[in-house]
mmCIF file of C-alpha atoms in Angstrom:
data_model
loop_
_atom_site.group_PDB
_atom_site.id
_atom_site.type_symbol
_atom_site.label_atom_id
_atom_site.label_comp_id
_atom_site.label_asym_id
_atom_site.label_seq_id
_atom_site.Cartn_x
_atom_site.Cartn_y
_atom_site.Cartn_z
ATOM 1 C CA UNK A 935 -5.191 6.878 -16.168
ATOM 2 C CA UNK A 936 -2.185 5.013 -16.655
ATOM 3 C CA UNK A 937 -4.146 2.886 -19.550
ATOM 4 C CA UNK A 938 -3.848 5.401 -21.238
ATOM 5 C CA UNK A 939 0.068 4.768 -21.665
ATOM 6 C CA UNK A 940 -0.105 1.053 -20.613
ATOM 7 C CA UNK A 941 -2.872 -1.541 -21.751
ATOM 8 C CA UNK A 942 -1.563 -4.954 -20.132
ATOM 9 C CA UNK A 943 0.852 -6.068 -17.165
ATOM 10 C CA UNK A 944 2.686 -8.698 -15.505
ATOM 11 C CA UNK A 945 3.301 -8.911 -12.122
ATOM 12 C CA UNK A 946 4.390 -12.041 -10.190
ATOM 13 C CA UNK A 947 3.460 -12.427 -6.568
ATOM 14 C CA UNK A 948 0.293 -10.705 -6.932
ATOM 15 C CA UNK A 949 -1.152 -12.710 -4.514
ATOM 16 C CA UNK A 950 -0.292 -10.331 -0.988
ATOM 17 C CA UNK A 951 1.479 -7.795 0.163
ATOM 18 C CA UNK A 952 2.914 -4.972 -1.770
ATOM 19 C CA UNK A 953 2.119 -7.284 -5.040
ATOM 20 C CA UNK A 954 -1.122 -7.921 -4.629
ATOM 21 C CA UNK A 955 -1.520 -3.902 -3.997
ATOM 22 C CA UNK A 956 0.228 -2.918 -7.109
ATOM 23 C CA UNK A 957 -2.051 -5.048 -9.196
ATOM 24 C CA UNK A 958 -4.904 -3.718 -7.596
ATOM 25 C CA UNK A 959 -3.631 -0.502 -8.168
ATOM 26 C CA UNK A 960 -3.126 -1.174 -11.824
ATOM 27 C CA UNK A 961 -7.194 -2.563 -12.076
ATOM 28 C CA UNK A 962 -8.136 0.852 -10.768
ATOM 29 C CA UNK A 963 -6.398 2.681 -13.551
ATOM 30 C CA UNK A 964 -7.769 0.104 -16.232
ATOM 31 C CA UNK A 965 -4.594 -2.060 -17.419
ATOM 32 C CA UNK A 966 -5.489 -5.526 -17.790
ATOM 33 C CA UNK A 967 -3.091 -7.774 -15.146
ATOM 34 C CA UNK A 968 -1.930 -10.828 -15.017
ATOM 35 C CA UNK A 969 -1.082 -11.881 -11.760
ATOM 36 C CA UNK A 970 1.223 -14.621 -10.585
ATOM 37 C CA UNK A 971 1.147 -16.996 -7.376
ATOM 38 C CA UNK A 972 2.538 -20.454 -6.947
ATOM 39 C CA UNK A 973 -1.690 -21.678 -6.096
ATOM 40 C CA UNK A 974 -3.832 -20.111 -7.991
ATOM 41 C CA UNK A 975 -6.409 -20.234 -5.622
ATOM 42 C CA UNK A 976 -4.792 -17.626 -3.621
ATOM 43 C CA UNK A 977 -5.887 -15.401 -7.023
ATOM 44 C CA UNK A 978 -9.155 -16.094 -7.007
ATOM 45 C CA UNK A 979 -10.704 -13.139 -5.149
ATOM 46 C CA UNK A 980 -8.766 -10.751 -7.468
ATOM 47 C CA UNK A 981 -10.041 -13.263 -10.187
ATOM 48 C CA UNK A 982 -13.754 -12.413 -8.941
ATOM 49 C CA UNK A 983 -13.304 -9.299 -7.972
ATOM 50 C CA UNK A 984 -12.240 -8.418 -11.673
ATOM 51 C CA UNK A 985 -13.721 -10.557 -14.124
ATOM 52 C CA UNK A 986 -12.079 -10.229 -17.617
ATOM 53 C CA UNK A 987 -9.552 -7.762 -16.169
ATOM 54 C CA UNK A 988 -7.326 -10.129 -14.202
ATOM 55 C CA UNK A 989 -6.087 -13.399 -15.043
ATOM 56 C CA UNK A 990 -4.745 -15.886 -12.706
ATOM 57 C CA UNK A 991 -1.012 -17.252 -13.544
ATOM 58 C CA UNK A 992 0.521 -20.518 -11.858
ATOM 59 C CA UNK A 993 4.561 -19.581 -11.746
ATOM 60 C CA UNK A 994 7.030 -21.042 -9.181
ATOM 61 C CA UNK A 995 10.503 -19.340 -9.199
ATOM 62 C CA UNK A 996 11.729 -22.248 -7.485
ATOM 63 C CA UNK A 997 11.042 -23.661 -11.343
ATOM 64 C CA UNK A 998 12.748 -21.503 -13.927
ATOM 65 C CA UNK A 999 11.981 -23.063 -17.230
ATOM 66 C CA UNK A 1000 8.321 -23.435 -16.052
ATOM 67 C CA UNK A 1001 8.420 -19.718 -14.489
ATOM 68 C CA UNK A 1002 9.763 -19.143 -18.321
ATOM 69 C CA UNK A 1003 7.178 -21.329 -20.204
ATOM 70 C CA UNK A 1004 4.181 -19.892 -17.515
ATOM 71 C CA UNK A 1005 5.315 -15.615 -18.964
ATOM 72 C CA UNK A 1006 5.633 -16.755 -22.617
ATOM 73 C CA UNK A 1007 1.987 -18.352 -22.112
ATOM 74 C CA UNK A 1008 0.504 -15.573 -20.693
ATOM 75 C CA UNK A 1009 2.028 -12.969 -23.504
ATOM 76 C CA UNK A 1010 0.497 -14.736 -25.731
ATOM 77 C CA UNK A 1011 -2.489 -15.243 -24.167
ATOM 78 C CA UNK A 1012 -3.057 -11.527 -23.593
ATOM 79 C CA UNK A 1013 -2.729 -10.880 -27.105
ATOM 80 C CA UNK A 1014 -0.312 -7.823 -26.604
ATOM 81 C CA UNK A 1015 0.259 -5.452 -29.362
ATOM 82 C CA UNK A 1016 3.307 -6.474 -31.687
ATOM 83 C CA UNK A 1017 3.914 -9.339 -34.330
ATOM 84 C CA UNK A 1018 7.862 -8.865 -34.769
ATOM 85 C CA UNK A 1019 8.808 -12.153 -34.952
ATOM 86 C CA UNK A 1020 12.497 -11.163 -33.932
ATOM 87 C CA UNK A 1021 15.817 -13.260 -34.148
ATOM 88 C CA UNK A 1022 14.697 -14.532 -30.640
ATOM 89 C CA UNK A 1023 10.797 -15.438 -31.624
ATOM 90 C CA UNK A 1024 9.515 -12.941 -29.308
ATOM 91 C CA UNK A 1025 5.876 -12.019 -31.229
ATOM 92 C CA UNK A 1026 4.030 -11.242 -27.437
ATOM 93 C CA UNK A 1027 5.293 -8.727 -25.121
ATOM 94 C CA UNK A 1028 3.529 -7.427 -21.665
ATOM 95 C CA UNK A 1029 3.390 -3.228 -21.841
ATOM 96 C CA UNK A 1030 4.477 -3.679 -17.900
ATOM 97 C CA UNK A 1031 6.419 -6.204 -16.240
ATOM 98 C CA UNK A 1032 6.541 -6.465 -12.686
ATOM 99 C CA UNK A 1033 9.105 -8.780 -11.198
ATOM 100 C CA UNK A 1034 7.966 -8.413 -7.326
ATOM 101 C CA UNK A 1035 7.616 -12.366 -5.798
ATOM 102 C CA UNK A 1036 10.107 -13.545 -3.128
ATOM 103 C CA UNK A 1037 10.712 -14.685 -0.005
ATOM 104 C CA UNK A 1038 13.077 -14.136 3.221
ATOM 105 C CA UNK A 1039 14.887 -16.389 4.876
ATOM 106 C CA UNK A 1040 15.883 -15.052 8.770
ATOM 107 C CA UNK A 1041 18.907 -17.025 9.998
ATOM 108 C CA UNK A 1042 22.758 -16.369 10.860
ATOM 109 C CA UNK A 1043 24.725 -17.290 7.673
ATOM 110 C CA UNK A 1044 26.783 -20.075 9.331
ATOM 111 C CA UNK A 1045 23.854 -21.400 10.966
ATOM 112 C CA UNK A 1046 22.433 -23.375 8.416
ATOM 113 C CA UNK A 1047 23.315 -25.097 5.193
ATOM 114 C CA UNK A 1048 24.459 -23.277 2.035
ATOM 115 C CA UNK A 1049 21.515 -24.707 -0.066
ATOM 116 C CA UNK A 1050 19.295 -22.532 1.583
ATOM 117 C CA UNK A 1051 20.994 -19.120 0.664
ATOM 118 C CA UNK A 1052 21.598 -21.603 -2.992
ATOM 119 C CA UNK A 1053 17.977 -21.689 -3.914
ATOM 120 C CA UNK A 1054 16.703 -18.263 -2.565
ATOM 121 C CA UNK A 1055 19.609 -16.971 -4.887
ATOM 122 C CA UNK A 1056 18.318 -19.407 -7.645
ATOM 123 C CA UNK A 1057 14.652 -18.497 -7.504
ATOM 124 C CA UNK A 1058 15.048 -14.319 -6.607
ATOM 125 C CA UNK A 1059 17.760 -13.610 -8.762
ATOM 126 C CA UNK A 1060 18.598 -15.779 -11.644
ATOM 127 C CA UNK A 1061 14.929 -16.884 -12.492
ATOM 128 C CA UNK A 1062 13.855 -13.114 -11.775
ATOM 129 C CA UNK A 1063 16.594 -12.389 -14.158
ATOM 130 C CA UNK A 1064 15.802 -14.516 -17.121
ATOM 131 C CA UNK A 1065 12.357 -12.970 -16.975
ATOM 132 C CA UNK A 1066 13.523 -9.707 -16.632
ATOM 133 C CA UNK A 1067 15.369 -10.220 -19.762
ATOM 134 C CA UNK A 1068 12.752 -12.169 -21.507
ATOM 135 C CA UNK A 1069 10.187 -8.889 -20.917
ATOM 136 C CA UNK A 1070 13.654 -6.443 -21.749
ATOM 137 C CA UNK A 1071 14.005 -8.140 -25.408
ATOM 138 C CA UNK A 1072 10.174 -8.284 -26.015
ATOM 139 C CA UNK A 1073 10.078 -4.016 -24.920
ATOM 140 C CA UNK A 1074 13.193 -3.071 -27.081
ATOM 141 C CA UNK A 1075 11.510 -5.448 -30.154
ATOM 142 C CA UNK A 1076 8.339 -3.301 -30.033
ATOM 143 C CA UNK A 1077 10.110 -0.466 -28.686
ATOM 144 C CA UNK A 1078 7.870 0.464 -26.085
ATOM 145 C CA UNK A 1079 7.048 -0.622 -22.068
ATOM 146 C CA UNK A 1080 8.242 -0.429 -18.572
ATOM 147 C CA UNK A 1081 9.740 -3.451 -17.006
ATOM 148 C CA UNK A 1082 9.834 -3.203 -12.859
ATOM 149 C CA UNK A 1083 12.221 -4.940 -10.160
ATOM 150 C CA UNK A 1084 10.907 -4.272 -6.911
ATOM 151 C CA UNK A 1085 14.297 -4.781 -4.941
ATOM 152 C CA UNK A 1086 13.774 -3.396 -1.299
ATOM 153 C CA UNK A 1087 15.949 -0.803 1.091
ATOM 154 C CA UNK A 1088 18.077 -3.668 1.942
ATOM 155 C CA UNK A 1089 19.985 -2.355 -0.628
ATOM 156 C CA UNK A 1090 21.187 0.333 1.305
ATOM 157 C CA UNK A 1091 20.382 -1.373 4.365
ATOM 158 C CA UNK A 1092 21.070 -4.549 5.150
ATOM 159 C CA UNK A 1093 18.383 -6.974 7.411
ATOM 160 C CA UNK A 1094 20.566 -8.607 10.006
ATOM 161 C CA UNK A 1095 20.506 -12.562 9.248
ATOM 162 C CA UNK A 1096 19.050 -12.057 6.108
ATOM 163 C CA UNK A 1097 22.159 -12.725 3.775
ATOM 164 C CA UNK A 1098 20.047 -14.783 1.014
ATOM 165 C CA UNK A 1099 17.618 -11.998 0.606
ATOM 166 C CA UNK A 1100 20.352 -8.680 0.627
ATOM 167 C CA UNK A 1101 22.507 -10.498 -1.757
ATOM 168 C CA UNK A 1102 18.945 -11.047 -3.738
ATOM 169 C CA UNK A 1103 17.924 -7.722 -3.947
ATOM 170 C CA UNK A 1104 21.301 -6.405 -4.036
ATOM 171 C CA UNK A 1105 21.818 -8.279 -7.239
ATOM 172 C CA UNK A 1106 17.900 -6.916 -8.571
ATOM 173 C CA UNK A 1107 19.100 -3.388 -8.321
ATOM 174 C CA UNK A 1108 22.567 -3.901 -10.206
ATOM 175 C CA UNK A 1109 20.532 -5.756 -12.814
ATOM 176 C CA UNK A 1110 18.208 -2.889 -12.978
ATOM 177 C CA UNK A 1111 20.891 -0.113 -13.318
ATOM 178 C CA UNK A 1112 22.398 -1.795 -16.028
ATOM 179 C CA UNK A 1113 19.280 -2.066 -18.288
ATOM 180 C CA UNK A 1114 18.792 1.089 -17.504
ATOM 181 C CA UNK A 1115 22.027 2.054 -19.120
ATOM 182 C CA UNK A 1116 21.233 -0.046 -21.730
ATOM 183 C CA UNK A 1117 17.498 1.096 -22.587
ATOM 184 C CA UNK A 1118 18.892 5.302 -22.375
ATOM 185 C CA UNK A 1119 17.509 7.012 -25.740
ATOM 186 C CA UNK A 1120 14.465 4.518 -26.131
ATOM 187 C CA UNK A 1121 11.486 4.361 -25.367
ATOM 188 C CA UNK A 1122 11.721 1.628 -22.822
ATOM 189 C CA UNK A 1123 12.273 2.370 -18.780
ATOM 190 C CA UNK A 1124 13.361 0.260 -16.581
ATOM 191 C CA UNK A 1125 12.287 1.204 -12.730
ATOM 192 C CA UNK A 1126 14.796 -0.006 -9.686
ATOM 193 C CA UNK A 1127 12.101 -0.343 -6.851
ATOM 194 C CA UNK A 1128 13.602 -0.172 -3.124
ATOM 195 C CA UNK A 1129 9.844 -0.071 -0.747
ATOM 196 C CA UNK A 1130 11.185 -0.178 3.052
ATOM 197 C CA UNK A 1131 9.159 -1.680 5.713
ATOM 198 C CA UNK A 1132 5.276 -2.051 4.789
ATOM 199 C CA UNK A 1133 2.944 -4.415 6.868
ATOM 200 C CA UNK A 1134 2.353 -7.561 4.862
ATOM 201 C CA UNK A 1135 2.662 -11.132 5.815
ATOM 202 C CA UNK A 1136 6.521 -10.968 4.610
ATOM 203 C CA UNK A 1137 7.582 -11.350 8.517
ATOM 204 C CA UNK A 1138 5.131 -13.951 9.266
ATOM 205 C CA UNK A 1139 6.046 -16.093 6.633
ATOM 206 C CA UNK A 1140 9.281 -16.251 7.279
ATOM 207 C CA UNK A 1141 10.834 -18.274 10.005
ATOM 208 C CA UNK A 1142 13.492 -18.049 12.256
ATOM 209 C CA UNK A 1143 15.799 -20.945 12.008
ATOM 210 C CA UNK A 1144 17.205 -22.734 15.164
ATOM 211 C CA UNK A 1145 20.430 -24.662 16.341
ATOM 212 C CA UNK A 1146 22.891 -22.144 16.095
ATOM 213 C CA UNK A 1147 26.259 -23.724 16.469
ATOM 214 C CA UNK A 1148 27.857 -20.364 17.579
ATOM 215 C CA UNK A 1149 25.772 -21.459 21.557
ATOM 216 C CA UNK A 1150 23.041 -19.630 23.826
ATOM 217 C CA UNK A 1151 24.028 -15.889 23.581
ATOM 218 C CA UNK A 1152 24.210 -15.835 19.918
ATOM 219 C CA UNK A 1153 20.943 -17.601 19.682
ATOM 220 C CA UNK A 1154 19.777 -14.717 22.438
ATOM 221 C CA UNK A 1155 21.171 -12.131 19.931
ATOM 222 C CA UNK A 1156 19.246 -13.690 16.864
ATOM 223 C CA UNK A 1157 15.852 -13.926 18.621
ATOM 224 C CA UNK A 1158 16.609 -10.091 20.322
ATOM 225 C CA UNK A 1159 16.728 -8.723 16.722
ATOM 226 C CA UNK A 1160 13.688 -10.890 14.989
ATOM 227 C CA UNK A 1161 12.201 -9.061 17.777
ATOM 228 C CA UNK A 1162 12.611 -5.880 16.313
ATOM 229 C CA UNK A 1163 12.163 -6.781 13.060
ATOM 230 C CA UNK A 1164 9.001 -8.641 13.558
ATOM 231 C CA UNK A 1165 8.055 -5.507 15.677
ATOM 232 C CA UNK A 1166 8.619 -3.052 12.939
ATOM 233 C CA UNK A 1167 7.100 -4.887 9.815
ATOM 234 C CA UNK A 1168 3.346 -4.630 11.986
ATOM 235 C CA UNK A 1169 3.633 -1.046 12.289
ATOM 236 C CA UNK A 1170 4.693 -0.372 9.129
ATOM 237 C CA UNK A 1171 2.429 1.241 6.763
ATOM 238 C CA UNK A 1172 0.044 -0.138 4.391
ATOM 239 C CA UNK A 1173 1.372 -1.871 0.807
ATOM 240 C CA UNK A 1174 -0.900 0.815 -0.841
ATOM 241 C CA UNK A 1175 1.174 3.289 0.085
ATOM 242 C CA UNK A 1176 4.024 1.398 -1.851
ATOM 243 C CA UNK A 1177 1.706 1.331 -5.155
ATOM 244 C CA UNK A 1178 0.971 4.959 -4.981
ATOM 245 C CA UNK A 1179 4.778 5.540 -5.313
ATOM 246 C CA UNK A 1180 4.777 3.462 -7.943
ATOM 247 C CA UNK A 1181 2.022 4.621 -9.915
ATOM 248 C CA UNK A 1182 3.466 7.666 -10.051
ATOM 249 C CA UNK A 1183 6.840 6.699 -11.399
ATOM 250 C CA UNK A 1184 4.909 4.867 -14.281
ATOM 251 C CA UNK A 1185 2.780 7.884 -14.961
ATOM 252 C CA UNK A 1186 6.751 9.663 -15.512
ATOM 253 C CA UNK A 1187 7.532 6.908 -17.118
ATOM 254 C CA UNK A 1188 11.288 7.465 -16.618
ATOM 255 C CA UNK A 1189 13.886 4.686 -15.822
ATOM 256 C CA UNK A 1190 15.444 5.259 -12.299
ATOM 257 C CA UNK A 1191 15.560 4.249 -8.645
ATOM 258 C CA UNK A 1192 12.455 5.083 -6.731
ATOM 259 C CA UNK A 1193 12.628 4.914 -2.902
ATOM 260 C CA UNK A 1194 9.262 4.403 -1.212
ATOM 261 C CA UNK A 1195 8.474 4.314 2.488
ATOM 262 C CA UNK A 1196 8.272 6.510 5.569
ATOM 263 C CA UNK A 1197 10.418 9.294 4.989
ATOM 264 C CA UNK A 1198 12.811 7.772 7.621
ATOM 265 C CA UNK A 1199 13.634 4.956 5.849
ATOM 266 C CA UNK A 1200 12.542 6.133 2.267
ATOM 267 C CA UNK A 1201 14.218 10.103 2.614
ATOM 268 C CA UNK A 1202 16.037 10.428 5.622
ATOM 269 C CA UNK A 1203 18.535 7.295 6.227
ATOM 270 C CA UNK A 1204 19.473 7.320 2.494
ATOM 271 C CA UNK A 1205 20.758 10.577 2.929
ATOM 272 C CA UNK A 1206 22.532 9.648 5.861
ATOM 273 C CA UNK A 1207 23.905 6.654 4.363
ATOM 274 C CA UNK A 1208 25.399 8.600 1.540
ATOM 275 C CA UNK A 1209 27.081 11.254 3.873
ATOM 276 C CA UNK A 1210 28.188 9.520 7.439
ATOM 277 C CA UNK A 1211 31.377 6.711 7.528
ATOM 278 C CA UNK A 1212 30.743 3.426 7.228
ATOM 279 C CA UNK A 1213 31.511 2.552 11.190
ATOM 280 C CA UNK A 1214 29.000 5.434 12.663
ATOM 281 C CA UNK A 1215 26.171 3.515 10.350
ATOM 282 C CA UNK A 1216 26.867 0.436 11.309
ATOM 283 C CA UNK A 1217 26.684 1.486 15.113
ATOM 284 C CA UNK A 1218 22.890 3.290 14.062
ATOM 285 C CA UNK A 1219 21.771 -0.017 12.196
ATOM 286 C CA UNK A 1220 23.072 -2.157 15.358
ATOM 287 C CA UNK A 1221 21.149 0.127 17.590
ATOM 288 C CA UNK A 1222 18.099 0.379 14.897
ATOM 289 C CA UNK A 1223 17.737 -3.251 15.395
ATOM 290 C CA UNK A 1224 17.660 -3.431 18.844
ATOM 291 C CA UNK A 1225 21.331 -5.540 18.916
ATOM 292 C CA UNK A 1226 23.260 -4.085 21.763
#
């Protein structure tokens, strides 16, 4: 049981998808979670189905000092192990922190205005950032924990018209490799986590923008390739599937990149990506994504 190792964890976007599957996962093995949405009420059946084992959080990343006030506020109220009051005042610390909410955004990056890539950048990477290093201070303080950036396969392969969320998750995985340098001969791991395609309400959420000034056929070639993508994201596996993979890299408890998926996209195209030239992989991605 991982509460064995780990008694409490943080996860935001716990509400669906791949989050709210992790945090179930986590329940099962007996941590005590403390799940994030931006309503609450979208928490409540986890809320009922685990009474005194999972607490609601209200946290916006749109909102970074209140995304920052909303995990202090929870640390403390979860009463974690550890009264260091450090040079930076951290006395509360999360054994696991989870930084998994997001969004995409599925238009051509001339398309639309700038403040839309602005604030997906704001809220997925900076304000993910300052709480990854919020929960990366508190672990090295009490020298002990696991702190978790679920970046996405968009890493090594770009979503066509998705420039706000590659750049995102991109930028989540760099992060990640450098604390990873940084936490080497302590106790602390930090986990880069790339899941592929998994069938959650990710693609329905999103929505295609409109009024491409580039005219009619590039508008064509847009709505050709949300085709595909929409197509692929319902037959993609289950999100449980994503928190098995995890689980297991918090039983190793080892920082790294773990890959999860089908073992096309999780096994198979990394591989490829590391060994063909760039021009014969972007010719398979075209082709993946229907855009001929």
């Amino acid at each position: 049981m991982l509460s064995q190792k780990y008694k409490t964890a943080f996860i935001t976007g716990a509400s669906s998808g791949i989050g709210r599957a992790i945090a179930e996962m986590l329940l099962a093995e007996g941590v005590r979670v403390w799940g994030t949405a931006r309503d609450t009420a979208r928490l409540a059946p986890l809320a009922q189905k685990h009474p005194g084992a999972f607490t609601p959080v209200a946290l916006d990343l749109d909102d970074s000092d209140a995304a920052m006030a909303a995990l202090e506020k929870a640390a403390c109220d979860a009463g974690a192990t550890g009264t260091t009051a450090d040079a930076l005042g951290l006395t509360r610390s999360f054994d696991i922190v989870i930084n998994n909410a997001g969004y995409g955004a599925f238009a051509p990056f001339a398309s639309v205005d700038f403040s839309l890539w602005q604030k997906q950048l704001d809220a997925m990477l900076a304000t993910t950032a300052r709480l990854a290093q919020t929960a990366f201070r508190a672990m090295q303080a009490r020298r002990r924990g696991c702190l978790v950036n679920i970046s996405s396969l968009v890493v090594d392969f770009p979503l066509p018209y998705m420039s706000g969320y590659n750049m995102a998750k991109a930028g989540l995985s760099a992060l990640s490799a450098s604390l990873a340098f940084e936490a080497r001969g302590t106790p602390v791991c930090v986990i880069d986590f790339r899941p592929g395609d998994y069938r959650t309400s990710f693609n329905h959420v999103m929505q295609p923008a409109s009024g491409n000034p580039a005219g009619a056929a590039q508008d064509e070639r847009v709505a050709s390739v949300w085709k595909t993508v929409d197509a692929q994201f319902n037959a993609a596996p289950l999100p449980e599937r994503a928190a098995r993979d995890l689980r297991r890299a918090l039983r190793r408890g080892r920082s790294g990149t773990v890959r999860s998926g089908t073992f096309f996209q999780a096994r198979l195209a990394p591989l490829g990506a590391r060994l063909l030239p760039g021009r014969l992989l972007r010719a398979i991605a075209a082709h993946y994504f229907g855009d001929r």
